[in-house]
Coordinates of C-alpha atoms and ligand atoms in Angstrom, one line a residue:
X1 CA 16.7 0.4 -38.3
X2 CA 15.4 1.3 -41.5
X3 CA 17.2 -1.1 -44.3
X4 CA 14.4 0.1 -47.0
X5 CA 16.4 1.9 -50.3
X6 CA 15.7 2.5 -53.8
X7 CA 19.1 1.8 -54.1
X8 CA 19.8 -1.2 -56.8
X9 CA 23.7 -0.7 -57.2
X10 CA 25.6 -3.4 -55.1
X11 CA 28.3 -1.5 -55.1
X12 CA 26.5 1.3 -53.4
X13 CA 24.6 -1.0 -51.2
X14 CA 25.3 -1.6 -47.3
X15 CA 25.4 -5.2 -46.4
X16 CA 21.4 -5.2 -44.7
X17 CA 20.3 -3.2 -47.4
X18 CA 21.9 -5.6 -50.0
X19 CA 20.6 -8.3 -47.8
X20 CA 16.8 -7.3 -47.6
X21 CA 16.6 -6.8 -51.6
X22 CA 18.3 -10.2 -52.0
X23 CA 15.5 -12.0 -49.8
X24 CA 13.1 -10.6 -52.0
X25 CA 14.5 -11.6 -55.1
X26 CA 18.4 -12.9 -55.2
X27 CA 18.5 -12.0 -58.8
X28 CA 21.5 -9.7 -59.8
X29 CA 21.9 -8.0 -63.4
X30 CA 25.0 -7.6 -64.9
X31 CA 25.2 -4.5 -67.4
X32 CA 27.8 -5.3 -70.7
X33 CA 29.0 -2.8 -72.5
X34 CA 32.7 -1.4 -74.0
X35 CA 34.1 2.2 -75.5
X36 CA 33.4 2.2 -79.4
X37 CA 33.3 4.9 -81.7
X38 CA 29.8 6.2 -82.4
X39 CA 30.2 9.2 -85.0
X40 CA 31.3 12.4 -83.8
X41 CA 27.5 13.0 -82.0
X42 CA 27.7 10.6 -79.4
X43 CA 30.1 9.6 -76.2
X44 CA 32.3 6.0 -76.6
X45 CA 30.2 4.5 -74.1
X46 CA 27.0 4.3 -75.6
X47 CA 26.6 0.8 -75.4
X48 CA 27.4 0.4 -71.5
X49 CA 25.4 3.3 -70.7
X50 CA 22.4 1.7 -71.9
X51 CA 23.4 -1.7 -70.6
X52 CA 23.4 0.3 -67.1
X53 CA 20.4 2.2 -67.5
X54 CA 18.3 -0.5 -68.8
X55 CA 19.5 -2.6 -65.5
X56 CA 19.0 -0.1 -63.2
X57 CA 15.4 0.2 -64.9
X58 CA 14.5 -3.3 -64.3
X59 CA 16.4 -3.8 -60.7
X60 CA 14.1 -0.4 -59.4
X61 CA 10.5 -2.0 -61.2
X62 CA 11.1 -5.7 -60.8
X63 CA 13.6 -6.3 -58.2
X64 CA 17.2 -7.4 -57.7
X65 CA 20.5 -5.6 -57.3
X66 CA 23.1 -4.6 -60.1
X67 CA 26.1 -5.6 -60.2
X68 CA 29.2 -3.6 -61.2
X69 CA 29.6 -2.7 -64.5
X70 CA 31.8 -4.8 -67.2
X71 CA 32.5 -1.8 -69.8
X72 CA 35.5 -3.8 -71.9
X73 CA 33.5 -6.3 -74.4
X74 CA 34.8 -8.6 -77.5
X75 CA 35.2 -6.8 -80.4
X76 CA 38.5 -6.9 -82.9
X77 CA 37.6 -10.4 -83.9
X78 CA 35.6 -12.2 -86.6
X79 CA 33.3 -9.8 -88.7
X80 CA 34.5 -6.8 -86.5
X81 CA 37.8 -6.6 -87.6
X82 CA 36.9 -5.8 -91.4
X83 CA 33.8 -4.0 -90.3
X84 CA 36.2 -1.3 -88.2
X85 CA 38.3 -1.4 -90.8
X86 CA 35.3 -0.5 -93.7
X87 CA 33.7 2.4 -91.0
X88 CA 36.6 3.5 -88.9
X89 CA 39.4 3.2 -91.0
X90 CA 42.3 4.1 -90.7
X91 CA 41.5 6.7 -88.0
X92 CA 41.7 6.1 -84.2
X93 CA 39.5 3.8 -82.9
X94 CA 39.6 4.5 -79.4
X95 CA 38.3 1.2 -78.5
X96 CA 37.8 -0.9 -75.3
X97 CA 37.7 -4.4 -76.9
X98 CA 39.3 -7.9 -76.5
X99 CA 39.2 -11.5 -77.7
X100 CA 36.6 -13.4 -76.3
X101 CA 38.3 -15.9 -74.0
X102 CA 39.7 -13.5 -71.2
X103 CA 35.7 -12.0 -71.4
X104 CA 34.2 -15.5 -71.1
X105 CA 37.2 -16.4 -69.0
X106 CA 36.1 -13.3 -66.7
X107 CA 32.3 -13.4 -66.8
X108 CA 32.7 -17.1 -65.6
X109 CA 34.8 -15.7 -62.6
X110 CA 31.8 -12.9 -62.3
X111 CA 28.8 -16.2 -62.1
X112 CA 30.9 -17.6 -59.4
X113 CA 31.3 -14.5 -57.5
X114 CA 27.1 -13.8 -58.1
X115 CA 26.5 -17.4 -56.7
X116 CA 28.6 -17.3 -53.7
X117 CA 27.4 -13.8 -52.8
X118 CA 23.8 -16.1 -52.4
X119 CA 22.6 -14.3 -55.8
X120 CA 20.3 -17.4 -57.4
X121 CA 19.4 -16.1 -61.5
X122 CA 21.3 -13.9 -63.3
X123 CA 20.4 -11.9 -66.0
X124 CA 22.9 -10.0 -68.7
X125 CA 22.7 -7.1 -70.8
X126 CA 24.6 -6.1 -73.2
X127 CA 24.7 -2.9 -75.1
X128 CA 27.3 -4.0 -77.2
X129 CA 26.1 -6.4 -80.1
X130 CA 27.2 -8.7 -83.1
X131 CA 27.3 -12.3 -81.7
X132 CA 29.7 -11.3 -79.2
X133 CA 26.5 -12.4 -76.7
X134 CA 26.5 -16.0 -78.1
X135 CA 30.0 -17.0 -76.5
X136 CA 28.7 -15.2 -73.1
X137 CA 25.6 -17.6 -73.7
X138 CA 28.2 -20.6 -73.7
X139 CA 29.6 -20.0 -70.6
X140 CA 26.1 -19.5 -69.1
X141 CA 25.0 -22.5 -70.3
X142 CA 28.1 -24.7 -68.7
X143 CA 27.2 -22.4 -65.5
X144 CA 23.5 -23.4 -65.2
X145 CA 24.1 -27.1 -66.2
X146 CA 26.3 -27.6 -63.7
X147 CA 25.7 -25.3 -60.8
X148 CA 22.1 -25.0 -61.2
X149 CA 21.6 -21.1 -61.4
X150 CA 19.6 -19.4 -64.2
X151 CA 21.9 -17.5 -66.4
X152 CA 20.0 -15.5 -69.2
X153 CA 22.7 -13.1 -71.5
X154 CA 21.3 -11.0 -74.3
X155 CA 21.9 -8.0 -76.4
X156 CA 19.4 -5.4 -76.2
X157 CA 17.9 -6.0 -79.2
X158 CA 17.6 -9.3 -79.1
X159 CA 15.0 -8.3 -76.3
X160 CA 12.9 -6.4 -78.9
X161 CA 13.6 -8.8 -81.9
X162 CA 10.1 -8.5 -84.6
X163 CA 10.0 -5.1 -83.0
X164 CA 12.9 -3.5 -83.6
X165 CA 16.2 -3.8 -85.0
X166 CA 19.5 -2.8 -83.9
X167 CA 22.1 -1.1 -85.9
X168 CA 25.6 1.0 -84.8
X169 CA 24.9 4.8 -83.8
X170 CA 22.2 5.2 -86.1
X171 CA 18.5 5.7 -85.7
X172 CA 18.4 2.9 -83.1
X173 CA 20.9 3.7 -80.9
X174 CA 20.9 7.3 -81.0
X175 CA 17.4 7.2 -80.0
X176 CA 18.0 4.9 -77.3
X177 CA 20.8 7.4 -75.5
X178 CA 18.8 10.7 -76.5
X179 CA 15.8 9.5 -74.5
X180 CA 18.1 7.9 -71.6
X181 CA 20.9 11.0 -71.5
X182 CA 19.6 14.1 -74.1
X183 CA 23.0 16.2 -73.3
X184 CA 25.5 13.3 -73.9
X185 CA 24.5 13.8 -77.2
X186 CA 24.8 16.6 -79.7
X187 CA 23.4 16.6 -83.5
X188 CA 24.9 19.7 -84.8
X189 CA 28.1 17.4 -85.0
X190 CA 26.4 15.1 -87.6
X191 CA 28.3 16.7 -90.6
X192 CA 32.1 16.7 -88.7
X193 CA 33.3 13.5 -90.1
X194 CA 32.8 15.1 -93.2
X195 CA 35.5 17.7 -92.7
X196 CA 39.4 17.6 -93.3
X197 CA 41.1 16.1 -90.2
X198 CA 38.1 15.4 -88.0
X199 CA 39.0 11.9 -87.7
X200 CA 36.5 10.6 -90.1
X201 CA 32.7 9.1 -89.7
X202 CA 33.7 7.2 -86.7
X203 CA 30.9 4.4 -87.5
X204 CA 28.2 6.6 -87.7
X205 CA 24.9 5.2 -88.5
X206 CA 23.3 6.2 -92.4
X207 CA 20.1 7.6 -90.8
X208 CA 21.6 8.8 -87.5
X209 CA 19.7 12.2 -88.2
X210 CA 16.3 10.4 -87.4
X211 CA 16.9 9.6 -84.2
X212 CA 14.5 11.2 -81.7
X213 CA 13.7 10.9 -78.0
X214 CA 10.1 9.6 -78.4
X215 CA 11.7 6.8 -80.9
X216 CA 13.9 5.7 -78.1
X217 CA 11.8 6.5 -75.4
X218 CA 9.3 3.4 -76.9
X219 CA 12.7 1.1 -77.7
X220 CA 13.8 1.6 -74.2
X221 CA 10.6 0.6 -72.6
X222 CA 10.0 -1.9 -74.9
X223 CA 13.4 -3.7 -73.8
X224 CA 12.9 -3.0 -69.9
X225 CA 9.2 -4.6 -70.3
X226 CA 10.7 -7.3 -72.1
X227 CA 13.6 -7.8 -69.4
X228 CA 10.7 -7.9 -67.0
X229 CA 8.5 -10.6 -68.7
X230 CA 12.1 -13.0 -68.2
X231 CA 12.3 -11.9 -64.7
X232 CA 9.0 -13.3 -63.8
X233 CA 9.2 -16.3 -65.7
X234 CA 12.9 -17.3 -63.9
X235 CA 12.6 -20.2 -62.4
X236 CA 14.6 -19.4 -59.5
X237 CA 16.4 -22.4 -57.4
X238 CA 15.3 -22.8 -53.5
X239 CA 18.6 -22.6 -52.4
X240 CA 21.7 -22.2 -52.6
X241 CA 24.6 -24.2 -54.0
X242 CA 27.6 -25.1 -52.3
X243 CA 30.4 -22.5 -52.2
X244 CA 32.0 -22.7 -55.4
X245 CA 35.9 -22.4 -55.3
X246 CA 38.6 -21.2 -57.7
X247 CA 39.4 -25.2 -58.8
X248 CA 36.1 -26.5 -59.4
X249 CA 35.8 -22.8 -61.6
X250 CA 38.8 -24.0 -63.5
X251 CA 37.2 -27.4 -64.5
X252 CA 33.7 -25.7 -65.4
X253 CA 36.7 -23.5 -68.0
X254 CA 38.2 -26.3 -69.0
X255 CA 34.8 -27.6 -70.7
X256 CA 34.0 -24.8 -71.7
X257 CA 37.0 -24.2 -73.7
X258 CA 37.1 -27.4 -74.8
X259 CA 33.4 -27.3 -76.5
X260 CA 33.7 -27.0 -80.4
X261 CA 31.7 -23.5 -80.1
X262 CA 34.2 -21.9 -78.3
X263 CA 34.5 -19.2 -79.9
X264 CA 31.6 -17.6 -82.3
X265 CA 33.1 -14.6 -82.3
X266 CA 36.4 -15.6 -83.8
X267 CA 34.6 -17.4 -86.4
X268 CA 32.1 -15.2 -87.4
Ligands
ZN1 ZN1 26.6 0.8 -79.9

């Protein structure tokens, strides 16, 4: 029986084949991402579809299995609110965002379902930045304290801070999808929110037009090489903890909500 794959998605693993990755590392990636505008040039999804690609890159190198996808993120809250209002404007948003306590509230559900599949570090990446990764780091924080399982939650480009630095659909992220997904994107739009009734700039980044597929080619590896200097430094538990169930979850919340942090994103 051959259980060998290059397969990393759980969701499109069979249960040996998700088996014989996990006993060679019971690490699982979780990719974070949402639907925001970014300019007329580039699809909604930019920030999940580098959140995917970037796990799928370090699952297939370093080891591990993916799990599915969390493409709603928080947004509408804190700084974001004025900051769609200043680039969006008035315009439709088309926007997959929510508060951040049904996101923390469902990424602690996610850690508990990660533990009790026999995963034992977990590593997130999000596409979508802003602070929005400091209330995810809360709740991984409670989760490690108490039930002993690395949890590491960044944004990409906190994995290439001094390097690079992130911005919304302009050189930086452009970049990143043109070397990851060339046709998703298309430049000759970089005028259209210019024009009567286009819908407006759609939070298009000021230098947009200098993004190149060598410029994210070196981003993108820089954060997968990054991703893979944490994934050999995790210091991974022996074994497993004891099943965790729905009412133990609910007290791990309860602290969690209850912690004078909770939340960054509202305050920010
Ligand atoms: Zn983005």
């Amino acid at each position: 029986m051959n259980t060998q794959t290059s397969e990393v998605r759980w969701a499109r693993l069979r249960p040996d084949q998700l088996r014989e990755r996990q006993e060679r590392l019971p690490l699982v990636y979780i990719p974070y991402g949402l639907c925001e505008p970014h300019g007329h040039i580039a699809p909604f999804g930019l920030d999940t579809l580098k959140a995917d690609y970037y796990c799928d890159q370090a699952a297939q190198r370093f080891g591990g299995v993916v799990a599915p996808t969390q493409g709603y993120h928080i947004h509408e809250t804190g700084f974001h609110q004025p900051w769609l209002d200043e680039v969006v404007g008035n315009e439709q948003a088309y926007l997959g965002g929510m508060p951040p306590e049904p996101v923390c509230y469902h990424f602690l559900y996610q850690l508990r379902a990660f533990a009790n599949a026999g995963f034992r570090a977990v590593i997130g990446v999000s596409g979508h930045s802003g602070g929005s990764q400091i209330d995810l780091r809360l709740v991984a924080e409670y989760f490690t304290a108490q039930i002993g399982i690395p949890v590491l939650f960044h944004s990409d480009p906190e994995f290439v801070e001094g390097q690079y630095e992130g911005d919304h659909a302009g050189k930086y992220e452009i970049s990143q999808l043109l070397a990851i997904e060339p046709e998703l994107i298309d430049m000759s739009l970089l005028q259209r929110g210019q024009e009567a009734n286009s819908g407006g700039r759609l939070a298009l980044g000021e230098d947009a037009a200098e993004a190149t597929v060598e410029h994210g080619k070196q981003i993108n590896e820089a954060i997968i090489e990054a991703i893979g200097k944490m994934v050999s430094q995790l210091e991974i538990p022996t074994s497993s903890p004891p099943r965790l169930s729905f009412a133990q979850t609910e007290a791990i919340w309860q602290e969690i909500k209850a912690d004078s942090r909770a939340w960054h994103s509202d305050n920010s």
